[in-house]
Short mmCIF file of C-alpha atoms and ligand atoms in Angstrom, two decimals:
data_model
loop_
_atom_site.label_atom_id
_atom_site.label_comp_id
_atom_site.label_asym_id
_atom_site.label_seq_id
_atom_site.Cartn_x
_atom_site.Cartn_y
_atom_site.Cartn_z
CA MET A 1469 -0.26 0.58 -0.22
CA LEU A 1470 2.92 1.76 1.03
CA LEU A 1471 5.14 1.61 -2.08
CA CYS A 1472 1.86 1.99 -4.68
CA LYS A 1473 1.34 5.17 -2.25
CA ILE A 1474 5.86 6.06 -3.37
CA ILE A 1475 5.25 5.07 -7.20
CA ASN A 1476 2.05 7.21 -7.30
CA ARG A 1477 3.16 10.22 -6.07
CA ASN A 1478 7.54 9.89 -7.37
CA PHE A 1479 4.08 9.83 -10.73
CA VAL A 1480 2.26 12.41 -9.94
CA VAL A 1481 5.80 14.75 -9.46
CA LEU A 1482 6.89 13.83 -12.58
CA SER A 1483 4.64 14.05 -15.05
CA GLN A 1484 4.21 18.27 -13.57
CA VAL A 1485 7.94 17.91 -14.26
CA LYS A 1486 6.96 16.81 -17.94
CA THR A 1487 4.35 19.56 -18.12
CA SER A 1488 6.23 22.33 -16.84
CA THR A 1489 9.27 20.82 -18.97
CA ARG A 1490 6.27 20.67 -21.41
CA ALA A 1491 5.57 24.81 -20.76
CA ILE A 1492 8.99 25.03 -21.67
CA SER A 1493 9.43 24.14 -24.08
CA ALA A 1494 6.22 25.32 -25.34
CA VAL A 1495 7.48 28.67 -24.63
CA ARG A 1496 11.06 27.94 -26.19
CA LYS A 1497 9.95 27.19 -29.64
CA LEU A 1498 8.92 30.31 -29.62
CA SER A 1499 11.93 32.17 -29.02
CA THR A 1500 13.69 31.63 -32.27
CA LYS A 1501 10.89 32.99 -35.09
CA ASN A 1502 12.25 36.34 -35.96
CA ASP A 1503 8.60 38.29 -35.69
CA GLY A 1504 9.14 39.66 -39.27
CA VAL A 1505 10.09 43.12 -37.48
CA GLU A 1506 12.80 45.12 -38.80
CA ASN A 1507 15.11 45.41 -35.94
CA PHE A 1508 13.83 42.42 -34.06
CA LYS A 1509 16.64 41.71 -31.25
CA GLY A 1510 14.82 38.12 -30.13
CA LYS A 1511 12.31 36.90 -28.41
CA TYR A 1512 11.82 35.81 -24.14
CA ASP A 1513 10.04 34.18 -22.27
CA ILE A 1514 9.99 37.25 -19.53
CA ILE A 1515 11.39 40.51 -20.08
CA ILE A 1516 11.60 42.78 -16.99
CA ALA A 1517 11.28 46.64 -18.07
CA GLY A 1518 13.00 48.27 -15.50
CA GLY A 1519 16.57 46.93 -13.62
CA GLY A 1520 16.04 49.38 -10.34
CA MET A 1521 16.88 47.46 -6.94
CA VAL A 1522 13.89 45.58 -6.93
CA GLY A 1523 13.48 44.73 -11.40
CA CYS A 1524 17.48 43.13 -10.52
CA THR A 1525 16.77 41.23 -7.33
CA LEU A 1526 13.16 39.78 -9.97
CA ALA A 1527 15.90 38.88 -12.21
CA CYS A 1528 18.05 37.19 -9.76
CA ALA A 1529 15.54 35.13 -8.44
CA LEU A 1530 13.42 34.44 -11.16
CA GLY A 1531 16.82 32.94 -12.85
CA LYS A 1532 18.23 31.40 -9.92
CA ASN A 1533 14.69 29.58 -9.32
CA LYS A 1534 15.43 25.99 -10.37
CA VAL A 1535 11.67 25.20 -11.58
CA LEU A 1536 12.52 28.60 -14.17
CA SER A 1537 16.32 28.37 -14.41
CA ASN A 1538 14.90 26.58 -18.57
CA LEU A 1539 13.70 31.13 -19.44
CA LYS A 1540 15.21 33.19 -21.38
CA ILE A 1541 15.14 36.23 -19.63
CA LEU A 1542 16.15 39.58 -20.68
CA LEU A 1543 16.01 42.64 -18.06
CA LEU A 1544 16.04 46.97 -19.77
CA GLU A 1545 17.66 48.70 -18.41
CA GLY A 1546 17.26 53.24 -19.43
CA SER A 1547 20.50 53.61 -17.57
CA PRO A 1548 23.94 52.75 -17.51
CA ASN A 1549 25.84 50.19 -15.82
CA LYS A 1550 28.03 52.11 -13.49
CA LYS A 1551 31.04 51.17 -11.67
CA TYR A 1552 31.00 50.60 -8.25
CA GLU A 1553 34.08 51.46 -5.13
CA LEU A 1554 33.08 51.43 -1.96
CA LYS A 1555 34.35 54.43 -0.59
CA GLU A 1556 34.58 55.87 3.18
CA GLU A 1557 32.82 57.84 3.27
CA TYR A 1558 29.14 56.67 3.52
CA SER A 1559 26.39 57.53 0.56
CA ASN A 1560 23.91 59.10 1.27
CA ARG A 1561 21.51 57.06 -0.10
CA VAL A 1562 20.61 54.36 2.35
CA VAL A 1563 17.39 51.94 3.38
CA ALA A 1564 15.59 50.57 6.35
CA LEU A 1565 15.73 46.89 5.04
CA ASN A 1566 13.48 44.53 7.03
CA PRO A 1567 14.00 40.50 8.18
CA SER A 1568 11.87 39.26 5.34
CA THR A 1569 13.98 40.79 2.89
CA LYS A 1570 17.33 39.98 4.35
CA ALA A 1571 15.81 35.94 4.77
CA LEU A 1572 15.07 37.10 0.70
CA MET A 1573 18.76 38.51 -0.06
CA SER A 1574 20.32 35.02 1.69
CA SER A 1575 18.52 33.15 -0.41
CA LEU A 1576 19.56 34.63 -3.44
CA ASP A 1577 23.52 34.94 -2.60
CA VAL A 1578 23.61 38.77 -2.19
CA TRP A 1579 23.16 39.39 1.27
CA MET A 1580 27.03 38.13 2.26
CA HIS A 1581 27.53 40.85 -0.08
CA VAL A 1582 26.57 42.85 2.10
CA GLU A 1583 27.36 41.83 4.98
CA ASN A 1584 31.36 40.84 3.51
CA ALA A 1585 31.02 45.27 3.08
CA ARG A 1586 28.87 47.10 5.40
CA LEU A 1587 26.07 47.84 7.89
CA GLN A 1588 24.86 48.94 10.45
CA PRO A 1589 21.46 46.61 12.82
CA VAL A 1590 18.89 48.26 13.98
CA ARG A 1591 18.06 47.44 17.92
CA HIS A 1592 16.00 49.82 18.76
CA MET A 1593 13.85 51.78 17.42
CA GLN A 1594 12.62 55.18 19.51
CA VAL A 1595 9.53 57.68 18.49
CA TRP A 1596 8.14 60.30 19.43
CA ASP A 1597 5.91 63.35 18.78
CA ALA A 1598 7.60 66.92 19.13
CA CYS A 1599 4.53 68.03 20.68
CA SER A 1600 3.61 66.53 23.49
CA ASP A 1601 5.28 63.54 26.24
CA ALA A 1602 4.30 60.72 23.60
CA ILE A 1603 6.44 58.37 23.06
CA ILE A 1604 7.20 54.59 21.82
CA SER A 1605 9.68 52.46 21.03
CA PHE A 1606 11.26 48.88 19.76
CA ASN A 1607 13.72 46.65 21.18
CA SER A 1608 14.49 44.06 19.00
CA THR A 1609 14.84 41.49 22.27
CA ASP A 1610 11.36 42.06 22.93
CA PHE A 1611 9.43 41.52 19.23
CA LEU A 1612 12.08 38.97 17.35
CA ASP A 1613 14.55 36.78 17.17
CA ASP A 1614 16.47 38.99 14.79
CA ASP A 1615 17.28 42.87 13.96
CA LEU A 1616 14.91 44.76 13.43
CA ALA A 1617 15.95 45.92 9.86
CA TYR A 1618 19.24 46.79 8.53
CA ILE A 1619 20.81 49.63 6.66
CA VAL A 1620 22.76 50.00 3.81
CA GLU A 1621 23.91 51.50 1.02
CA ASN A 1622 21.28 51.35 -2.24
CA ASP A 1623 24.36 51.74 -4.50
CA LEU A 1624 26.16 48.81 -2.28
CA LEU A 1625 23.34 46.68 -2.00
CA GLN A 1626 22.55 47.35 -5.57
CA HIS A 1627 26.39 46.28 -6.64
CA SER A 1628 25.15 43.52 -4.33
CA ILE A 1629 22.20 41.91 -6.93
CA ASN A 1630 24.57 42.76 -10.07
CA THR A 1631 26.83 40.91 -8.20
CA GLU A 1632 24.91 37.32 -8.17
CA LEU A 1633 22.24 38.50 -11.13
CA SER A 1634 26.14 38.11 -13.34
CA LYS A 1635 25.95 35.08 -12.00
CA VAL A 1636 22.84 33.65 -13.34
CA GLN A 1637 23.46 32.14 -17.07
CA ASN A 1638 19.37 32.92 -18.91
CA VAL A 1639 18.89 36.25 -17.61
CA HIS A 1640 20.63 38.42 -20.73
CA ILE A 1641 20.54 42.67 -19.59
CA VAL A 1642 20.84 45.53 -21.23
CA TYR A 1643 22.33 48.85 -19.88
CA GLY A 1644 20.60 51.96 -21.42
CA ALA A 1645 17.74 50.90 -22.88
CA LYS A 1646 15.53 53.37 -24.10
CA ILE A 1647 11.79 51.83 -24.51
CA ALA A 1648 9.79 53.94 -26.16
CA ASP A 1649 6.81 52.15 -26.75
CA TYR A 1650 4.92 48.60 -26.29
CA GLU A 1651 2.40 47.00 -28.03
CA LEU A 1652 0.71 45.34 -25.05
CA SER A 1653 -0.54 40.47 -25.00
CA LYS A 1654 -4.02 40.22 -25.92
CA THR A 1655 -6.18 36.54 -24.87
CA GLN A 1656 -7.11 34.66 -27.00
CA PRO A 1657 -10.28 34.37 -28.07
CA ASP A 1658 -11.73 31.02 -25.70
CA SER A 1659 -8.33 30.89 -24.09
CA TYR A 1660 -6.14 31.49 -21.88
CA ASP A 1661 -3.13 32.19 -24.24
CA CYS A 1662 -2.05 35.71 -24.48
CA THR A 1663 -0.07 36.88 -28.14
CA GLY A 1664 2.62 38.22 -26.34
CA SER A 1665 3.97 41.41 -26.40
CA LYS A 1666 6.38 43.58 -27.88
CA VAL A 1667 8.85 46.02 -26.45
CA LYS A 1668 9.71 48.86 -28.99
CA MET A 1669 13.17 51.22 -28.12
CA SER A 1670 13.29 54.90 -29.09
CA ASN A 1671 16.48 53.18 -31.32
CA GLY A 1672 14.06 51.61 -33.25
CA ASP A 1673 15.27 47.11 -31.77
CA THR A 1674 12.13 45.62 -30.82
CA TYR A 1675 12.00 42.77 -28.14
CA SER A 1676 9.47 40.64 -27.71
CA CYS A 1677 7.91 38.54 -24.76
CA GLN A 1678 4.98 36.19 -23.03
CA LEU A 1679 5.16 37.88 -20.12
CA LEU A 1680 5.83 41.38 -19.36
CA ILE A 1681 6.97 42.35 -15.69
CA GLY A 1682 7.57 46.45 -14.69
CA ALA A 1683 9.75 47.19 -12.56
CA ASP A 1684 10.24 51.12 -12.88
CA GLY A 1685 9.45 52.38 -11.17
CA ALA A 1686 6.56 55.03 -9.81
CA ASN A 1687 6.73 57.15 -13.43
CA SER A 1688 6.14 53.28 -14.05
CA SER A 1689 5.01 53.13 -18.20
CA VAL A 1690 4.31 49.98 -18.48
CA ARG A 1691 1.49 50.07 -15.36
CA LYS A 1692 0.49 53.33 -17.74
CA ALA A 1693 1.01 50.82 -21.00
CA ILE A 1694 -1.48 49.08 -18.84
CA GLY A 1695 -3.94 50.94 -18.46
CA ALA A 1696 -4.97 51.16 -14.22
CA GLN A 1697 -5.99 53.46 -12.47
CA TYR A 1698 -3.52 55.18 -10.12
CA LEU A 1699 -4.74 56.37 -7.55
CA ALA A 1700 -1.42 59.08 -6.34
CA TRP A 1701 -0.73 62.24 -4.90
CA ASN A 1702 1.72 64.22 -3.90
CA TYR A 1703 2.96 65.35 0.12
CA ASP A 1704 4.16 68.39 -0.09
CA GLN A 1705 7.24 67.52 1.13
CA MET A 1706 10.38 66.60 0.27
CA GLY A 1707 13.28 64.17 1.50
CA VAL A 1708 16.36 66.01 2.34
CA VAL A 1709 18.67 63.25 3.49
CA ALA A 1710 22.77 64.04 4.94
CA THR A 1711 25.47 61.44 6.10
CA LEU A 1712 25.49 62.90 9.38
CA HIS A 1713 28.92 62.40 12.01
CA LEU A 1714 27.49 62.63 15.33
CA ALA A 1715 29.48 64.52 18.53
CA GLU A 1716 29.60 61.19 19.96
CA GLU A 1717 30.39 57.67 19.79
CA THR A 1718 28.51 55.23 20.50
CA GLU A 1719 26.89 51.51 19.77
CA ASN A 1720 24.27 53.93 17.43
CA THR A 1721 21.73 50.57 16.70
CA THR A 1722 19.35 53.03 17.16
CA ALA A 1723 17.05 54.40 14.99
CA TRP A 1724 15.04 57.55 15.91
CA GLN A 1725 11.68 59.42 14.82
CA ARG A 1726 10.84 62.54 15.80
CA PHE A 1727 7.36 64.35 14.61
CA LEU A 1728 8.13 67.80 13.88
CA PRO A 1729 4.55 69.53 12.65
CA THR A 1730 6.50 70.12 9.73
CA GLY A 1731 7.64 66.68 8.73
CA PRO A 1732 9.23 63.18 10.47
CA VAL A 1733 12.56 63.88 10.85
CA ALA A 1734 14.33 60.28 11.35
CA LEU A 1735 19.14 59.36 12.29
CA LEU A 1736 19.86 55.99 11.11
CA PRO A 1737 22.75 54.43 12.44
CA LEU A 1738 25.41 53.95 9.31
CA ASP A 1739 28.37 52.72 12.14
CA SER A 1740 29.73 54.01 15.62
CA ARG A 1741 30.02 57.54 14.28
CA ARG A 1742 28.03 57.72 11.50
CA SER A 1743 24.04 58.29 10.88
CA SER A 1744 22.66 58.20 7.99
CA LEU A 1745 19.11 61.22 7.47
CA VAL A 1746 16.09 61.54 5.88
CA TRP A 1747 13.98 64.46 7.29
CA SER A 1748 11.21 64.79 5.22
CA THR A 1749 9.67 68.47 5.38
CA THR A 1750 8.29 71.04 3.42
CA HIS A 1751 9.43 72.11 -0.16
CA GLU A 1752 10.44 75.54 1.24
CA GLN A 1753 12.39 74.58 4.22
CA ALA A 1754 13.87 71.92 2.09
CA LYS A 1755 15.02 73.99 -1.10
CA GLN A 1756 16.69 76.85 1.87
CA LEU A 1757 18.40 73.28 4.26
CA LEU A 1758 19.83 72.42 0.37
CA LYS A 1759 21.43 75.92 0.70
CA LEU A 1760 22.85 76.45 4.40
CA PRO A 1761 26.54 76.14 5.00
CA ASP A 1762 27.15 73.16 6.38
CA GLU A 1763 26.94 74.87 10.31
CA GLN A 1764 24.10 76.21 9.26
CA PHE A 1765 22.14 73.42 8.44
CA VAL A 1766 23.84 71.40 11.48
CA ASP A 1767 21.79 74.07 13.53
CA SER A 1768 18.79 73.59 11.67
CA LEU A 1769 19.33 69.84 12.15
CA ASN A 1770 20.04 70.05 15.77
CA ASP A 1771 16.91 72.43 16.76
CA ALA A 1772 15.15 69.79 14.73
CA LEU A 1773 16.05 66.80 17.03
CA TRP A 1774 16.38 68.15 20.33
CA LYS A 1775 14.35 72.14 20.81
CA GLN A 1776 11.08 72.80 21.97
CA TYR A 1777 8.09 73.25 20.23
CA PRO A 1778 5.28 74.69 21.04
CA ARG A 1779 2.79 73.11 23.86
CA SER A 1780 -1.21 73.09 24.27
CA SER A 1781 -1.14 72.81 28.56
CA SER A 1782 -4.68 70.46 28.29
CA VAL A 1783 -3.14 67.65 26.11
CA ASP A 1784 0.26 68.22 28.53
CA ALA A 1785 -3.04 67.38 31.67
CA CYS A 1786 -4.25 64.22 29.72
CA THR A 1787 -0.98 62.83 28.85
CA SER A 1788 -0.16 62.75 32.21
CA TRP A 1789 -3.61 61.85 33.10
CA VAL A 1790 -3.27 58.36 31.17
CA SER A 1791 0.18 58.45 31.94
CA SER A 1792 -0.21 57.63 36.00
CA TRP A 1793 -3.39 55.14 35.51
CA LEU A 1794 -1.90 52.77 32.73
CA GLN A 1795 0.74 53.19 35.21
CA ARG A 1796 -2.15 52.50 38.61
CA VAL A 1797 -3.10 49.47 36.09
CA GLY A 1798 0.16 48.51 35.57
CA LEU A 1799 0.37 47.97 31.67
CA PRO A 1800 3.54 50.22 31.19
CA SER A 1801 3.71 54.21 31.84
CA GLY A 1802 5.69 55.50 28.55
CA ALA A 1803 9.36 54.40 27.01
CA ALA A 1804 11.88 54.79 29.49
CA ARG A 1805 12.91 58.61 26.55
CA GLN A 1806 16.92 57.75 25.47
CA LEU A 1807 18.23 61.22 24.33
CA PRO A 1808 19.24 61.02 20.71
CA PRO A 1809 22.50 61.76 19.64
CA SER A 1810 24.16 64.93 18.34
CA VAL A 1811 25.25 66.17 15.18
CA ARG A 1812 28.73 67.53 15.11
CA ASN A 1813 29.33 68.22 10.68
CA ILE A 1814 28.27 66.33 7.80
CA ALA A 1815 29.79 64.66 4.99
CA ALA A 1816 30.38 66.95 2.77
CA ASN A 1817 28.47 67.74 -0.55
CA SER A 1818 26.30 65.49 0.68
CA ARG A 1819 22.80 66.57 1.43
CA ALA A 1820 19.62 66.38 -1.54
CA ALA A 1821 16.43 66.08 -1.68
CA PHE A 1822 14.14 64.15 -2.87
CA PRO A 1823 9.62 64.80 -4.08
CA LEU A 1824 7.68 62.39 -1.71
CA GLY A 1825 4.19 61.13 -3.03
CA PHE A 1826 1.58 58.04 -2.29
CA GLY A 1827 0.44 55.67 -5.13
CA HIS A 1828 -1.44 52.96 -6.00
CA SER A 1829 -1.86 51.14 -9.18
CA THR A 1830 -5.69 49.27 -9.03
CA ARG A 1831 -3.93 47.09 -10.62
CA TYR A 1832 -0.99 45.66 -10.37
CA VAL A 1833 -1.95 42.91 -13.30
CA ALA A 1834 -2.92 42.12 -16.45
CA PRO A 1835 -3.36 39.70 -19.69
CA GLY A 1836 1.13 38.74 -19.29
CA VAL A 1837 1.73 41.76 -17.41
CA ALA A 1838 3.11 41.95 -14.31
CA LEU A 1839 4.38 45.20 -12.15
CA VAL A 1840 6.18 45.39 -9.45
CA GLY A 1841 7.62 47.92 -6.53
CA ASP A 1842 7.23 50.78 -7.18
CA ALA A 1843 5.61 50.68 -9.99
CA ALA A 1844 3.04 49.47 -8.63
CA HIS A 1845 2.49 51.49 -5.35
CA ARG A 1846 4.69 53.85 -3.84
CA VAL A 1847 4.88 55.02 -0.18
CA HIS A 1848 6.07 57.70 2.77
CA PRO A 1849 9.84 56.69 3.86
CA LEU A 1850 8.87 57.52 7.20
CA ALA A 1851 8.19 53.50 7.67
CA GLY A 1852 11.14 52.57 5.16
CA GLN A 1853 9.64 50.14 4.36
CA GLY A 1854 9.08 51.54 0.12
CA VAL A 1855 11.44 48.62 -1.51
CA ASN A 1856 10.87 46.42 1.58
CA LEU A 1857 7.00 45.66 0.10
CA GLY A 1858 8.65 45.72 -3.39
CA PHE A 1859 10.67 42.75 -2.06
CA GLY A 1860 8.27 40.96 -0.75
CA ASP A 1861 6.39 41.08 -4.79
CA VAL A 1862 9.07 39.55 -5.88
CA LYS A 1863 9.26 36.82 -3.10
CA ASP A 1864 5.70 35.37 -4.13
CA LEU A 1865 5.27 36.88 -7.80
CA THR A 1866 9.16 34.75 -7.78
CA GLU A 1867 6.58 31.31 -6.30
CA LEU A 1868 3.48 31.57 -8.20
CA LEU A 1869 5.27 31.74 -11.27
CA ALA A 1870 7.48 28.25 -10.00
CA ASN A 1871 4.84 26.70 -8.97
CA THR A 1872 2.86 27.56 -11.89
CA LEU A 1873 4.67 26.21 -14.27
CA TYR A 1874 5.46 23.18 -12.01
CA SER A 1875 1.82 22.49 -12.35
CA GLY A 1876 1.85 22.58 -16.00
CA LEU A 1877 0.02 25.99 -16.40
CA ASP A 1878 1.50 28.60 -18.76
CA LEU A 1879 3.74 31.50 -17.85
CA THR A 1880 0.46 33.85 -18.86
CA HIS A 1881 -2.58 32.09 -17.57
CA PRO A 1882 -4.90 34.08 -15.16
CA THR A 1883 -5.29 32.48 -12.03
CA TRP A 1884 -1.26 33.43 -11.01
CA LEU A 1885 -1.59 36.39 -12.13
CA GLU A 1886 -4.71 36.97 -10.06
CA ARG A 1887 -3.79 35.57 -7.01
CA TYR A 1888 -0.28 37.71 -7.11
CA GLU A 1889 -2.63 40.87 -7.54
CA SER A 1890 -4.35 39.52 -4.55
CA LEU A 1891 -2.19 38.37 -2.47
CA ARG A 1892 -0.36 41.47 -2.70
CA GLN A 1893 -2.59 44.44 -3.06
CA ARG A 1894 -3.84 42.07 1.01
CA HIS A 1895 0.08 43.64 2.13
CA ASN A 1896 0.33 46.13 0.17
CA VAL A 1897 -2.82 47.58 0.28
CA PRO A 1898 -3.02 48.51 4.37
CA THR A 1899 0.65 49.32 4.73
CA GLN A 1900 -0.06 52.19 2.66
CA LEU A 1901 -2.49 53.07 3.77
CA ALA A 1902 -1.52 53.37 7.76
CA ILE A 1903 1.37 54.80 6.70
CA ASP A 1904 -0.74 58.14 4.45
CA ALA A 1905 -3.08 58.03 7.84
CA LEU A 1906 0.45 58.36 10.50
CA HIS A 1907 1.56 60.86 7.96
CA ARG A 1908 -1.71 63.31 7.97
CA LEU A 1909 -2.43 61.70 11.69
CA TYR A 1910 1.18 64.07 12.86
CA THR A 1911 1.62 66.79 10.27
CA VAL A 1912 -1.40 68.68 12.32
CA ASP A 1913 -0.56 70.67 15.44
CA SER A 1914 -4.46 71.08 16.49
CA PRO A 1915 -4.53 70.80 19.87
CA PRO A 1916 -7.74 67.67 19.44
CA LEU A 1917 -5.29 66.09 17.24
CA VAL A 1918 -1.99 65.94 18.86
CA LEU A 1919 -4.07 64.95 21.77
CA LEU A 1920 -6.01 62.58 20.12
CA ARG A 1921 -2.53 60.83 18.23
CA SER A 1922 -0.71 61.17 22.21
CA ILE A 1923 -2.80 59.24 23.40
CA GLY A 1924 -3.21 56.73 20.55
CA LEU A 1925 0.92 56.00 20.50
CA GLN A 1926 1.28 55.90 24.79
CA ILE A 1927 -1.90 53.48 24.88
CA THR A 1928 0.49 51.78 22.15
CA ASN A 1929 3.02 51.68 23.66
CA ALA A 1930 1.81 49.97 26.56
CA ILE A 1931 -0.35 47.28 24.82
CA HIS A 1932 2.44 44.15 24.30
CA PRO A 1933 0.56 42.56 21.58
CA VAL A 1934 -0.66 45.34 19.39
CA LYS A 1935 3.78 46.15 19.55
CA LYS A 1936 4.37 42.85 18.37
CA MET A 1937 1.56 42.81 15.47
CA ILE A 1938 2.99 46.38 14.49
CA MET A 1939 6.15 44.95 15.01
CA SER A 1940 4.36 41.54 12.70
CA HIS A 1941 3.81 43.13 10.28
CA ALA A 1942 6.82 45.60 9.58
CA THR A 1943 9.38 43.19 8.78
CA THR A 1944 6.80 40.80 7.24
C1 FAD B 1289 14.71 59.64 0.77
C2 FAD B 1289 13.89 58.13 0.13
C3 FAD B 1289 13.73 57.82 1.85
C4 FAD B 1289 14.03 56.65 1.57
N1 FAD B 1289 13.98 55.05 2.29
C5 FAD B 1289 13.46 53.72 2.49
C6 FAD B 1289 13.99 52.75 3.41
O1 FAD B 1289 14.77 53.44 4.45
N2 FAD B 1289 13.37 51.07 3.11
C7 FAD B 1289 13.20 51.27 1.67
O2 FAD B 1289 11.72 49.94 1.88
N3 FAD B 1289 12.93 53.07 1.14
C8 FAD B 1289 13.18 53.06 1.21
N4 FAD B 1289 12.85 54.57 0.04
C9 FAD B 1289 12.08 53.92 -1.15
C10 FAD B 1289 12.60 52.72 -2.14
O3 FAD B 1289 13.87 53.06 -1.77
C11 FAD B 1289 11.83 52.89 -3.41
O4 FAD B 1289 10.71 52.35 -2.47
C12 FAD B 1289 13.11 52.21 -4.32
O5 FAD B 1289 13.83 52.25 -4.43
C13 FAD B 1289 12.08 51.21 -4.93
O6 FAD B 1289 12.47 51.08 -5.98
P1 FAD B 1289 12.14 50.01 -7.30
O7 FAD B 1289 13.23 49.17 -8.39
O8 FAD B 1289 11.11 50.51 -7.61
O9 FAD B 1289 12.73 51.79 -8.60
P2 FAD B 1289 13.10 52.52 -8.72
O10 FAD B 1289 14.17 52.70 -8.04
O11 FAD B 1289 12.76 54.83 -8.92
O12 FAD B 1289 13.66 51.93 -10.39
C14 FAD B 1289 13.21 52.04 -11.90
C15 FAD B 1289 14.41 51.26 -12.68
O13 FAD B 1289 13.42 51.68 -14.14
C16 FAD B 1289 14.02 51.74 -14.79
N5 FAD B 1289 13.36 52.83 -15.70
C17 FAD B 1289 12.18 53.40 -15.89
N6 FAD B 1289 11.50 53.70 -16.31
C18 FAD B 1289 12.24 52.22 -17.47
C19 FAD B 1289 12.11 53.33 -19.22
N7 FAD B 1289 10.93 53.34 -19.58
N8 FAD B 1289 13.62 51.37 -19.25
C20 FAD B 1289 14.05 51.62 -18.82
N9 FAD B 1289 14.52 51.38 -17.38
C21 FAD B 1289 13.48 51.79 -17.04
C22 FAD B 1289 15.89 53.19 -13.80
O14 FAD B 1289 16.16 53.88 -14.37
C23 FAD B 1289 15.21 52.59 -12.29
O15 FAD B 1289 16.55 52.34 -12.52
C24 FAD B 1289 12.50 55.49 0.12
C25 FAD B 1289 12.83 57.19 -0.61
C26 FAD B 1289 13.01 57.44 -0.11
C27 FAD B 1289 12.70 58.80 -1.80
#
């Protein structure tokens, strides 16, 4: 009986492998024909438009997946292939990567390149309100077996991904690729088969593919081509970034964020003496901050971290009442407030500013097309989630596609595309809405709203399961 079961199971697996090989070889046959188009450069199973952090990770994940390793993949990146060199001074663009991203990068052998170069773990996080005494803090030991996050320079991460990508045989990369237009896949009547998409380049070259993936950032042309509705707004804010030299040497594994009425100012640890700044503020203040001499910039930043803002006495009275009530019922009445570091100076020419906005594509898929990363969703950097959401897309898309081919279905079968969309939107949309709500709640200084958010923060800080739930959502 047991023997029969084993034979039966092996037969099912073998027939699935056979069907999946058949599905791939059907695609492969298509790859040899010329379409009769002038400057036709070849047929691919998958084309990824956009080779930023998300597009390159996707190419690497697809290329390294055993079930997908027979697919012919093309990655088109608009900018040239930049040489990377690890410099003594940190780059001003960094990302906070969560443990799920670390797990994905480890599975692709990317993480070891980052670790061998440099990263800084975040083991403690303190977020506080400039308009009241409300504060929330997170310690890695309270929630996870891992660190809360890791601060990594964007270009180091990109370089580490590219190092592994260059070892993948079935991914062809074209840098400096200027995409002019897309002719998108159509479904055949009464079948799930797609006609395939054409990608037209500005130099006249044309590529075609079964599956087109848009990883082309917040202004995605793939998203525009599929005609997806895009819910988007610009925050009236810029994110001012810089590399900071701290006044004192410490272990520096705390991420600090203070909510000012003009937007949050955050210090992300880089090493024992340096941190990276993300200061979200009004366009006018951002412009001024970029123009200031270094010393005055540092004074303004220390003010933003330390200055006492005008406070409402009734808000203070209510928050102190809530604090003593929490104490009476045996809950933590307030986090042990730590003092943020003082900034001594900034790295030369490290100041820059980026516009901040929200974006949600109502569709992540269309026949033979999928969107990943900022092409599908864009968030305010206040929660350090943007690219982590994109890496979550990469993980789910790769797994769903591999399962689809393994079970003998086609590369563009709508079942997996729809599953991808619903799975990702169920994670991404609540995260986006929560970040947007936080942004709105903290850019006002009217006392009733300050009171509401301060009590909310005090209670959240006091109830461990709620903090745990927030942390678990932010780290997966
Ligand atoms: C100040 C700031 C701080 C941030 N901090 C964090 C953080 O701490 N944690 C976090 O998770 N996220 C953070 N983010 C968000 C994060 O930077 C983005 O989510 C991430 O860069 C998106 O990556 P992506 O690959 O999807 O898109 P992009 O980085 O925009 O890459 C898109 C790529 O597509 C290419 N491209 C576009 N159009 C075409 C075309 N037509 N043809 C060919 N190529 C094309 C572009 O050249 C680019 O390389 C921050 C953002 C900002 C602004």
